[in-house]
Amino acid sequence: PGGSKLPASSVQSSGPLLQLHPDILASLFTPEGQPYLLEVMFAMRELSGPLSLLIEMVTYCSYCNEGFSLGVLQLLKSQLETAPPHELKNVFQMLQEILVVEDPLQSQRLKYAFESDRGLLALMHQSNNVDSRRCYQCVKFLVTLAQKCPPAKDYFKDLSGHWSWAVQWLQKKMTEHYWTPQSNVSNETSTNKTFQRTISAQDTLAYATALLNEKEQSGSSNGSDGSPANENAERSLRQAVTEQLDLY
């Protein structure tokens, strides 16, 4: 389709692509193939080796394929809700690669991932009081995606009223304790059950705060790229990051 951009591939083809074997088609694109996709999800959780080919396969299959896209997003949302927090890093990585795919379904995928039933916004509300590391990872994912994907950044700015509370929540978590951040502790991979104040969390808070400030400034001016409002937003981002790091 016009305006779409096929995901980059590490596999180079010197000729026409081969037709998929019927068993592979069934495993990927029919209800009977659900067990295979579930195994892919468990691999994302449990394996630490190279998973890029699995992620690439799912990303390619999602391209301009609404049924497959929404089915995989549903499986990913289920893993994010139920898997232990220290097993979610690769699950978030696969989710990111699907959401940055540039095709006519990109906006729909973003809304389905964040706003639908059991989406990430609901998961953040559900987990902030009882599972702080899960909620934090959702906030960090939102921030990371906004940095890597301009359409997602615009989407989050428009949706800021639904997640600005999470920035205040993270600010509170960061000020509840006063120990020195530990470089060897990660809220993504540690088996600790409580949120840890880390340099990464400080960066997440700084960017999330700046993103909200940028929304406020652009909302009042509706400036275009290169306008004083957007230049101020970029300065606000740099200043917020510096200020947050200076606090600790």
PDB file of N, CA and C in Angstrom, residues 66-162:
ATOM      1  N   GLU A  66      -4.224  -7.081   9.586  1.00  0.00           N
ATOM      2  CA  GLU A  66      -4.962  -6.661  10.781  1.00  0.00           C
ATOM      3  C   GLU A  66      -5.235  -7.823  11.725  1.00  0.00           C
ATOM      4  N   GLY A  67      -5.717  -8.942  11.177  1.00  0.00           N
ATOM      5  CA  GLY A  67      -6.062 -10.067  12.041  1.00  0.00           C
ATOM      6  C   GLY A  67      -4.869 -10.592  12.806  1.00  0.00           C
ATOM      7  N   PHE A  68      -3.751 -10.777  12.116  1.00  0.00           N
ATOM      8  CA  PHE A  68      -2.549 -11.270  12.780  1.00  0.00           C
ATOM      9  C   PHE A  68      -2.041 -10.256  13.792  1.00  0.00           C
ATOM     10  N   SER A  69      -2.019  -8.992  13.408  1.00  0.00           N
ATOM     11  CA  SER A  69      -1.527  -7.942  14.301  1.00  0.00           C
ATOM     12  C   SER A  69      -2.288  -7.927  15.622  1.00  0.00           C
ATOM     13  N   LEU A  70      -3.600  -7.903  15.537  1.00  0.00           N
ATOM     14  CA  LEU A  70      -4.402  -7.802  16.754  1.00  0.00           C
ATOM     15  C   LEU A  70      -4.315  -9.086  17.577  1.00  0.00           C
ATOM     16  N   GLY A  71      -4.208 -10.224  16.899  1.00  0.00           N
ATOM     17  CA  GLY A  71      -4.064 -11.481  17.631  1.00  0.00           C
ATOM     18  C   GLY A  71      -2.771 -11.536  18.414  1.00  0.00           C
ATOM     19  N   VAL A  72      -1.657 -11.124  17.784  1.00  0.00           N
ATOM     20  CA  VAL A  72      -0.371 -11.119  18.474  1.00  0.00           C
ATOM     21  C   VAL A  72      -0.362 -10.085  19.593  1.00  0.00           C
ATOM     22  N   LEU A  73      -0.942  -8.925  19.352  1.00  0.00           N
ATOM     23  CA  LEU A  73      -1.008  -7.909  20.411  1.00  0.00           C
ATOM     24  C   LEU A  73      -1.795  -8.416  21.610  1.00  0.00           C
ATOM     25  N   GLN A  74      -2.845  -9.178  21.361  1.00  0.00           N
ATOM     26  CA  GLN A  74      -3.618  -9.736  22.468  1.00  0.00           C
ATOM     27  C   GLN A  74      -2.766 -10.711  23.276  1.00  0.00           C
ATOM     28  N   LEU A  75      -1.986 -11.550  22.589  1.00  0.00           N
ATOM     29  CA  LEU A  75      -1.097 -12.475  23.288  1.00  0.00           C
ATOM     30  C   LEU A  75      -0.033 -11.724  24.089  1.00  0.00           C
ATOM     31  N   LEU A  76       0.517 -10.675  23.501  1.00  0.00           N
ATOM     32  CA  LEU A  76       1.525  -9.889  24.202  1.00  0.00           C
ATOM     33  C   LEU A  76       0.936  -9.207  25.429  1.00  0.00           C
ATOM     34  N   LYS A  77      -0.255  -8.659  25.299  1.00  0.00           N
ATOM     35  CA  LYS A  77      -0.898  -8.008  26.447  1.00  0.00           C
ATOM     36  C   LYS A  77      -1.134  -9.004  27.568  1.00  0.00           C
ATOM     37  N   SER A  78      -1.509 -10.219  27.215  1.00  0.00           N
ATOM     38  CA  SER A  78      -1.726 -11.246  28.226  1.00  0.00           C
ATOM     39  C   SER A  78      -0.434 -11.570  28.967  1.00  0.00           C
ATOM     40  N   GLN A  79       0.688 -11.652  28.231  1.00  0.00           N
ATOM     41  CA  GLN A  79       1.979 -11.907  28.876  1.00  0.00           C
ATOM     42  C   GLN A  79       2.373 -10.750  29.790  1.00  0.00           C
ATOM     43  N   LEU A  80       2.155  -9.526  29.340  1.00  0.00           N
ATOM     44  CA  LEU A  80       2.521  -8.369  30.156  1.00  0.00           C
ATOM     45  C   LEU A  80       1.712  -8.310  31.441  1.00  0.00           C
ATOM     46  N   GLU A  81       0.529  -8.862  31.408  1.00  0.00           N
ATOM     47  CA  GLU A  81      -0.345  -8.845  32.585  1.00  0.00           C
ATOM     48  C   GLU A  81      -0.033  -9.966  33.560  1.00  0.00           C
ATOM     49  N   THR A  82       0.427 -11.103  33.064  1.00  0.00           N
ATOM     50  CA  THR A  82       0.517 -12.288  33.917  1.00  0.00           C
ATOM     51  C   THR A  82       1.935 -12.778  34.194  1.00  0.00           C
ATOM     52  N   ALA A  83       2.887 -12.514  33.304  1.00  0.00           N
ATOM     53  CA  ALA A  83       4.246 -13.029  33.499  1.00  0.00           C
ATOM     54  C   ALA A  83       4.941 -12.274  34.628  1.00  0.00           C
ATOM     55  N   PRO A  84       5.899 -12.903  35.308  1.00  0.00           N
ATOM     56  CA  PRO A  84       6.676 -12.182  36.331  1.00  0.00           C
ATOM     57  C   PRO A  84       7.375 -10.976  35.714  1.00  0.00           C
ATOM     58  N   PRO A  85       7.474  -9.877  36.440  1.00  0.00           N
ATOM     59  CA  PRO A  85       8.063  -8.664  35.872  1.00  0.00           C
ATOM     60  C   PRO A  85       9.470  -8.851  35.314  1.00  0.00           C
ATOM     61  N   HIS A  86      10.268  -9.754  35.909  1.00  0.00           N
ATOM     62  CA  HIS A  86      11.639  -9.921  35.425  1.00  0.00           C
ATOM     63  C   HIS A  86      11.709 -10.715  34.124  1.00  0.00           C
ATOM     64  N   GLU A  87      10.557 -11.183  33.611  1.00  0.00           N
ATOM     65  CA  GLU A  87      10.535 -11.913  32.343  1.00  0.00           C
ATOM     66  C   GLU A  87       9.925 -11.092  31.205  1.00  0.00           C
ATOM     67  N   LEU A  88       9.749  -9.794  31.392  1.00  0.00           N
ATOM     68  CA  LEU A  88       9.005  -8.990  30.424  1.00  0.00           C
ATOM     69  C   LEU A  88       9.873  -8.213  29.442  1.00  0.00           C
ATOM     70  N   LYS A  89      11.170  -8.182  29.640  1.00  0.00           N
ATOM     71  CA  LYS A  89      12.014  -7.316  28.813  1.00  0.00           C
ATOM     72  C   LYS A  89      11.883  -7.636  27.327  1.00  0.00           C
ATOM     73  N   ASN A  90      11.983  -8.910  26.956  1.00  0.00           N
ATOM     74  CA  ASN A  90      11.898  -9.276  25.543  1.00  0.00           C
ATOM     75  C   ASN A  90      10.472  -9.167  25.007  1.00  0.00           C
ATOM     76  N   VAL A  91       9.491  -9.355  25.890  1.00  0.00           N
ATOM     77  CA  VAL A  91       8.092  -9.185  25.482  1.00  0.00           C
ATOM     78  C   VAL A  91       7.860  -7.731  25.065  1.00  0.00           C
ATOM     79  N   PHE A  92       8.371  -6.797  25.864  1.00  0.00           N
ATOM     80  CA  PHE A  92       8.268  -5.384  25.512  1.00  0.00           C
ATOM     81  C   PHE A  92       9.037  -5.089  24.220  1.00  0.00           C
ATOM     82  N   GLN A  93      10.164  -5.760  24.014  1.00  0.00           N
ATOM     83  CA  GLN A  93      10.939  -5.531  22.800  1.00  0.00           C
ATOM     84  C   GLN A  93      10.143  -5.939  21.563  1.00  0.00           C
ATOM     85  N   MET A  94       9.478  -7.099  21.626  1.00  0.00           N
ATOM     86  CA  MET A  94       8.657  -7.517  20.494  1.00  0.00           C
ATOM     87  C   MET A  94       7.499  -6.546  20.280  1.00  0.00           C
ATOM     88  N   LEU A  95       6.870  -6.113  21.367  1.00  0.00           N
ATOM     89  CA  LEU A  95       5.772  -5.162  21.244  1.00  0.00           C
ATOM     90  C   LEU A  95       6.242  -3.876  20.587  1.00  0.00           C
ATOM     91  N   GLN A  96       7.416  -3.393  20.968  1.00  0.00           N
ATOM     92  CA  GLN A  96       7.949  -2.164  20.369  1.00  0.00           C
ATOM     93  C   GLN A  96       8.149  -2.328  18.872  1.00  0.00           C
ATOM     94  N   GLU A  97       8.743  -3.444  18.447  1.00  0.00           N
ATOM     95  CA  GLU A  97       9.027  -3.639  17.031  1.00  0.00           C
ATOM     96  C   GLU A  97       7.746  -3.709  16.207  1.00  0.00           C
ATOM     97  N   ILE A  98       6.682  -4.250  16.773  1.00  0.00           N
ATOM     98  CA  ILE A  98       5.409  -4.300  16.060  1.00  0.00           C
ATOM     99  C   ILE A  98       4.798  -2.906  15.953  1.00  0.00           C
ATOM    100  N   LEU A  99       4.893  -2.131  17.029  1.00  0.00           N
ATOM    101  CA  LEU A  99       4.241  -0.822  17.045  1.00  0.00           C
ATOM    102  C   LEU A  99       4.959   0.218  16.188  1.00  0.00           C
ATOM    103  N   VAL A 100       6.240   0.015  15.898  1.00  0.00           N
ATOM    104  CA  VAL A 100       6.947   0.992  15.060  1.00  0.00           C
ATOM    105  C   VAL A 100       6.807   0.678  13.571  1.00  0.00           C
ATOM    106  N   VAL A 101       6.170  -0.428  13.215  1.00  0.00           N
ATOM    107  CA  VAL A 101       5.974  -0.766  11.806  1.00  0.00           C
ATOM    108  C   VAL A 101       5.126   0.322  11.144  1.00  0.00           C
ATOM    109  N   GLU A 102       5.620   0.865  10.036  1.00  0.00           N
ATOM    110  CA  GLU A 102       4.944   1.957   9.346  1.00  0.00           C
ATOM    111  C   GLU A 102       4.061   1.396   8.225  1.00  0.00           C
ATOM    112  N   ASP A 103       2.797   1.265   8.523  1.00  0.00           N
ATOM    113  CA  ASP A 103       1.813   0.823   7.537  1.00  0.00           C
ATOM    114  C   ASP A 103       0.469   1.428   7.925  1.00  0.00           C
ATOM    115  N   PRO A 104      -0.581   1.224   7.145  1.00  0.00           N
ATOM    116  CA  PRO A 104      -1.873   1.849   7.466  1.00  0.00           C
ATOM    117  C   PRO A 104      -2.488   1.386   8.786  1.00  0.00           C
ATOM    118  N   LEU A 105      -1.952   0.329   9.391  1.00  0.00           N
ATOM    119  CA  LEU A 105      -2.501  -0.197  10.642  1.00  0.00           C
ATOM    120  C   LEU A 105      -1.783   0.352  11.877  1.00  0.00           C
ATOM    121  N   GLN A 106      -0.776   1.193  11.693  1.00  0.00           N
ATOM    122  CA  GLN A 106       0.043   1.603  12.837  1.00  0.00           C
ATOM    123  C   GLN A 106      -0.777   2.277  13.936  1.00  0.00           C
ATOM    124  N   SER A 107      -1.630   3.205  13.547  1.00  0.00           N
ATOM    125  CA  SER A 107      -2.452   3.900  14.535  1.00  0.00           C
ATOM    126  C   SER A 107      -3.389   2.935  15.257  1.00  0.00           C
ATOM    127  N   GLN A 108      -3.959   2.014  14.520  1.00  0.00           N
ATOM    128  CA  GLN A 108      -4.859   1.031  15.120  1.00  0.00           C
ATOM    129  C   GLN A 108      -4.118   0.149  16.119  1.00  0.00           C
ATOM    130  N   ARG A 109      -2.896  -0.240  15.781  1.00  0.00           N
ATOM    131  CA  ARG A 109      -2.106  -1.066  16.697  1.00  0.00           C
ATOM    132  C   ARG A 109      -1.820  -0.307  17.997  1.00  0.00           C
ATOM    133  N   LEU A 110      -1.443   0.972  17.859  1.00  0.00           N
ATOM    134  CA  LEU A 110      -1.159   1.773  19.051  1.00  0.00           C
ATOM    135  C   LEU A 110      -2.377   1.834  19.966  1.00  0.00           C
ATOM    136  N   LYS A 111      -3.531   2.116  19.399  1.00  0.00           N
ATOM    137  CA  LYS A 111      -4.746   2.206  20.208  1.00  0.00           C
ATOM    138  C   LYS A 111      -5.098   0.870  20.841  1.00  0.00           C
ATOM    139  N   TYR A 112      -4.919  -0.204  20.086  1.00  0.00           N
ATOM    140  CA  TYR A 112      -5.249  -1.523  20.612  1.00  0.00           C
ATOM    141  C   TYR A 112      -4.294  -1.908  21.742  1.00  0.00           C
ATOM    142  N   ALA A 113      -3.026  -1.542  21.606  1.00  0.00           N
ATOM    143  CA  ALA A 113      -2.042  -1.883  22.627  1.00  0.00           C
ATOM    144  C   ALA A 113      -2.248  -1.091  23.909  1.00  0.00           C
ATOM    145  N   PHE A 114      -2.676   0.157  23.793  1.00  0.00           N
ATOM    146  CA  PHE A 114      -2.754   1.017  24.972  1.00  0.00           C
ATOM    147  C   PHE A 114      -4.172   1.240  25.488  1.00  0.00           C
ATOM    148  N   GLU A 115      -5.139   1.401  24.606  1.00  0.00           N
ATOM    149  CA  GLU A 115      -6.456   1.846  25.052  1.00  0.00           C
ATOM    150  C   GLU A 115      -7.502   0.741  25.148  1.00  0.00           C
ATOM    151  N   SER A 116      -7.272  -0.391  24.536  1.00  0.00           N
ATOM    152  CA  SER A 116      -8.298  -1.436  24.517  1.00  0.00           C
ATOM    153  C   SER A 116      -8.380  -2.138  25.863  1.00  0.00           C
ATOM    154  N   ASP A 117      -9.326  -3.037  25.979  1.00  0.00           N
ATOM    155  CA  ASP A 117      -9.465  -3.847  27.188  1.00  0.00           C
ATOM    156  C   ASP A 117      -8.152  -4.577  27.473  1.00  0.00           C
ATOM    157  N   ARG A 118      -7.676  -4.475  28.699  1.00  0.00           N
ATOM    158  CA  ARG A 118      -6.403  -5.065  29.124  1.00  0.00           C
ATOM    159  C   ARG A 118      -5.214  -4.441  28.406  1.00  0.00           C
ATOM    160  N   GLY A 119      -5.387  -3.229  27.893  1.00  0.00           N
ATOM    161  CA  GLY A 119      -4.277  -2.512  27.292  1.00  0.00           C
ATOM    162  C   GLY A 119      -3.331  -1.982  28.352  1.00  0.00           C
ATOM    163  N   LEU A 120      -2.247  -1.347  27.886  1.00  0.00           N
ATOM    164  CA  LEU A 120      -1.222  -0.921  28.834  1.00  0.00           C
ATOM    165  C   LEU A 120      -1.696   0.177  29.781  1.00  0.00           C
ATOM    166  N   LEU A 121      -2.598   1.051  29.338  1.00  0.00           N
ATOM    167  CA  LEU A 121      -3.105   2.072  30.250  1.00  0.00           C
ATOM    168  C   LEU A 121      -3.877   1.431  31.388  1.00  0.00           C
ATOM    169  N   ALA A 122      -4.699   0.440  31.061  1.00  0.00           N
ATOM    170  CA  ALA A 122      -5.441  -0.272  32.099  1.00  0.00           C
ATOM    171  C   ALA A 122      -4.489  -1.040  33.015  1.00  0.00           C
ATOM    172  N   LEU A 123      -3.447  -1.644  32.432  1.00  0.00           N
ATOM    173  CA  LEU A 123      -2.485  -2.401  33.229  1.00  0.00           C
ATOM    174  C   LEU A 123      -1.738  -1.493  34.196  1.00  0.00           C
ATOM    175  N   MET A 124      -1.425  -0.278  33.777  1.00  0.00           N
ATOM    176  CA  MET A 124      -0.756   0.664  34.663  1.00  0.00           C
ATOM    177  C   MET A 124      -1.644   1.001  35.855  1.00  0.00           C
ATOM    178  N   HIS A 125      -2.922   1.252  35.597  1.00  0.00           N
ATOM    179  CA  HIS A 125      -3.855   1.540  36.693  1.00  0.00           C
ATOM    180  C   HIS A 125      -3.994   0.343  37.618  1.00  0.00           C
ATOM    181  N   GLN A 126      -4.047  -0.834  37.022  1.00  0.00           N
ATOM    182  CA  GLN A 126      -4.276  -2.050  37.795  1.00  0.00           C
ATOM    183  C   GLN A 126      -3.094  -2.399  38.691  1.00  0.00           C
ATOM    184  N   SER A 127      -1.888  -2.071  38.247  1.00  0.00           N
ATOM    185  CA  SER A 127      -0.692  -2.559  38.934  1.00  0.00           C
ATOM    186  C   SER A 127       0.034  -1.520  39.778  1.00  0.00           C
ATOM    187  N   ASN A 128      -0.328  -0.250  39.693  1.00  0.00           N
ATOM    188  CA  ASN A 128       0.518   0.764  40.335  1.00  0.00           C
ATOM    189  C   ASN A 128       0.588   0.617  41.855  1.00  0.00           C
ATOM    190  N   ASN A 129      -0.479   0.106  42.491  1.00  0.00           N
ATOM    191  CA  ASN A 129      -0.468  -0.038  43.946  1.00  0.00           C
ATOM    192  C   ASN A 129       0.004  -1.403  44.418  1.00  0.00           C
ATOM    193  N   VAL A 130      -0.052  -2.395  43.546  1.00  0.00           N
ATOM    194  CA  VAL A 130       0.228  -3.768  43.990  1.00  0.00           C
ATOM    195  C   VAL A 130       1.435  -4.397  43.297  1.00  0.00           C
ATOM    196  N   ASP A 131       1.882  -3.817  42.216  1.00  0.00           N
ATOM    197  CA  ASP A 131       2.972  -4.404  41.424  1.00  0.00           C
ATOM    198  C   ASP A 131       3.751  -3.270  40.760  1.00  0.00           C
ATOM    199  N   SER A 132       4.511  -2.531  41.581  1.00  0.00           N
ATOM    200  CA  SER A 132       5.114  -1.287  41.119  1.00  0.00           C
ATOM    201  C   SER A 132       6.107  -1.504  39.982  1.00  0.00           C
ATOM    202  N   ARG A 133       6.812  -2.632  39.968  1.00  0.00           N
ATOM    203  CA  ARG A 133       7.782  -2.863  38.890  1.00  0.00           C
ATOM    204  C   ARG A 133       7.079  -3.074  37.557  1.00  0.00           C
ATOM    205  N   ARG A 134       5.917  -3.712  37.569  1.00  0.00           N
ATOM    206  CA  ARG A 134       5.169  -3.901  36.320  1.00  0.00           C
ATOM    207  C   ARG A 134       4.675  -2.555  35.802  1.00  0.00           C
ATOM    208  N   CYS A 135       4.142  -1.733  36.696  1.00  0.00           N
ATOM    209  CA  CYS A 135       3.670  -0.417  36.298  1.00  0.00           C
ATOM    210  C   CYS A 135       4.828   0.426  35.766  1.00  0.00           C
ATOM    211  N   TYR A 136       5.969   0.386  36.445  1.00  0.00           N
ATOM    212  CA  TYR A 136       7.125   1.156  35.992  1.00  0.00           C
ATOM    213  C   TYR A 136       7.563   0.733  34.602  1.00  0.00           C
ATOM    214  N   GLN A 137       7.599  -0.565  34.342  1.00  0.00           N
ATOM    215  CA  GLN A 137       8.034  -1.022  33.022  1.00  0.00           C
ATOM    216  C   GLN A 137       7.092  -0.534  31.926  1.00  0.00           C
ATOM    217  N   CYS A 138       5.798  -0.426  32.241  1.00  0.00           N
ATOM    218  CA  CYS A 138       4.855   0.125  31.261  1.00  0.00           C
ATOM    219  C   CYS A 138       5.158   1.595  30.987  1.00  0.00           C
ATOM    220  N   VAL A 139       5.452   2.357  32.046  1.00  0.00           N
ATOM    221  CA  VAL A 139       5.790   3.774  31.876  1.00  0.00           C
ATOM    222  C   VAL A 139       7.076   3.916  31.062  1.00  0.00           C
ATOM    223  N   LYS A 140       8.072   3.105  31.388  1.00  0.00           N
ATOM    224  CA  LYS A 140       9.337   3.170  30.652  1.00  0.00           C
ATOM    225  C   LYS A 140       9.125   2.793  29.192  1.00  0.00           C
ATOM    226  N   PHE A 141       8.270   1.813  28.934  1.00  0.00           N
ATOM    227  CA  PHE A 141       8.003   1.420  27.560  1.00  0.00           C
ATOM    228  C   PHE A 141       7.362   2.572  26.790  1.00  0.00           C
ATOM    229  N   LEU A 142       6.412   3.245  27.391  1.00  0.00           N
ATOM    230  CA  LEU A 142       5.761   4.385  26.754  1.00  0.00           C
ATOM    231  C   LEU A 142       6.798   5.441  26.388  1.00  0.00           C
ATOM    232  N   VAL A 143       7.684   5.746  27.326  1.00  0.00           N
ATOM    233  CA  VAL A 143       8.707   6.764  27.096  1.00  0.00           C
ATOM    234  C   VAL A 143       9.675   6.328  25.996  1.00  0.00           C
ATOM    235  N   THR A 144      10.115   5.083  26.046  1.00  0.00           N
ATOM    236  CA  THR A 144      11.059   4.568  25.042  1.00  0.00           C
ATOM    237  C   THR A 144      10.433   4.585  23.657  1.00  0.00           C
ATOM    238  N   LEU A 145       9.172   4.173  23.567  1.00  0.00           N
ATOM    239  CA  LEU A 145       8.486   4.151  22.283  1.00  0.00           C
ATOM    240  C   LEU A 145       8.328   5.565  21.734  1.00  0.00           C
ATOM    241  N   ALA A 146       8.029   6.525  22.597  1.00  0.00           N
ATOM    242  CA  ALA A 146       7.888   7.911  22.160  1.00  0.00           C
ATOM    243  C   ALA A 146       9.197   8.444  21.594  1.00  0.00           C
ATOM    244  N   GLN A 147      10.318   8.016  22.149  1.00  0.00           N
ATOM    245  CA  GLN A 147      11.621   8.466  21.664  1.00  0.00           C
ATOM    246  C   GLN A 147      11.975   7.856  20.311  1.00  0.00           C
ATOM    247  N   LYS A 148      11.519   6.654  20.054  1.00  0.00           N
ATOM    248  CA  LYS A 148      11.910   5.936  18.846  1.00  0.00           C
ATOM    249  C   LYS A 148      10.920   6.085  17.700  1.00  0.00           C
ATOM    250  N   CYS A 149       9.684   6.514  17.992  1.00  0.00           N
ATOM    251  CA  CYS A 149       8.629   6.469  16.978  1.00  0.00           C
ATOM    252  C   CYS A 149       7.828   7.769  16.999  1.00  0.00           C
ATOM    253  N   PRO A 150       8.053   8.684  16.053  1.00  0.00           N
ATOM    254  CA  PRO A 150       7.334   9.965  16.033  1.00  0.00           C
ATOM    255  C   PRO A 150       5.809   9.819  16.053  1.00  0.00           C
ATOM    256  N   PRO A 151       5.194   8.881  15.298  1.00  0.00           N
ATOM    257  CA  PRO A 151       3.735   8.737  15.390  1.00  0.00           C
ATOM    258  C   PRO A 151       3.281   8.366  16.802  1.00  0.00           C
ATOM    259  N   ALA A 152       4.069   7.537  17.482  1.00  0.00           N
ATOM    260  CA  ALA A 152       3.719   7.172  18.859  1.00  0.00           C
ATOM    261  C   ALA A 152       3.857   8.381  19.779  1.00  0.00           C
ATOM    262  N   LYS A 153       4.889   9.183  19.566  1.00  0.00           N
ATOM    263  CA  LYS A 153       5.068  10.384  20.388  1.00  0.00           C
ATOM    264  C   LYS A 153       3.866  11.305  20.241  1.00  0.00           C
ATOM    265  N   ASP A 154       3.412  11.542  19.026  1.00  0.00           N
ATOM    266  CA  ASP A 154       2.235  12.384  18.810  1.00  0.00           C
ATOM    267  C   ASP A 154       0.995  11.768  19.459  1.00  0.00           C
ATOM    268  N   TYR A 155       0.879  10.461  19.343  1.00  0.00           N
ATOM    269  CA  TYR A 155      -0.263   9.749  19.939  1.00  0.00           C
ATOM    270  C   TYR A 155      -0.270   9.919  21.451  1.00  0.00           C
ATOM    271  N   PHE A 156       0.888   9.773  22.099  1.00  0.00           N
ATOM    272  CA  PHE A 156       0.958   9.904  23.557  1.00  0.00           C
ATOM    273  C   PHE A 156       0.700  11.343  23.999  1.00  0.00           C
ATOM    274  N   LYS A 157       1.129  12.295  23.206  1.00  0.00           N
ATOM    275  CA  LYS A 157       0.852  13.689  23.557  1.00  0.00           C
ATOM    276  C   LYS A 157      -0.647  13.957  23.534  1.00  0.00           C
ATOM    277  N   ASP A 158      -1.342  13.436  22.528  1.00  0.00           N
ATOM    278  CA  ASP A 158      -2.792  13.590  22.467  1.00  0.00           C
ATOM    279  C   ASP A 158      -3.489  12.841  23.598  1.00  0.00           C
ATOM    280  N   LEU A 159      -2.860  11.778  24.083  1.00  0.00           N
ATOM    281  CA  LEU A 159      -3.455  10.916  25.104  1.00  0.00           C
ATOM    282  C   LEU A 159      -2.956  11.259  26.506  1.00  0.00           C
ATOM    283  N   SER A 160      -2.252  12.370  26.649  1.00  0.00           N
ATOM    284  CA  SER A 160      -1.532  12.649  27.893  1.00  0.00           C
ATOM    285  C   SER A 160      -2.444  12.685  29.122  1.00  0.00           C
ATOM    286  N   GLY A 161      -3.699  13.080  28.940  1.00  0.00           N
ATOM    287  CA  GLY A 161      -4.612  13.115  30.083  1.00  0.00           C
ATOM    288  C   GLY A 161      -4.855  11.757  30.702  1.00  0.00           C
ATOM    289  N   HIS A 162      -4.551  10.698  29.970  1.00  0.00           N
ATOM    290  CA  HIS A 162      -4.789   9.342  30.469  1.00  0.00           C
ATOM    291  C   HIS A 162      -3.556   8.709  31.106  1.00  0.00           C
TER     292      HIS A 162
END
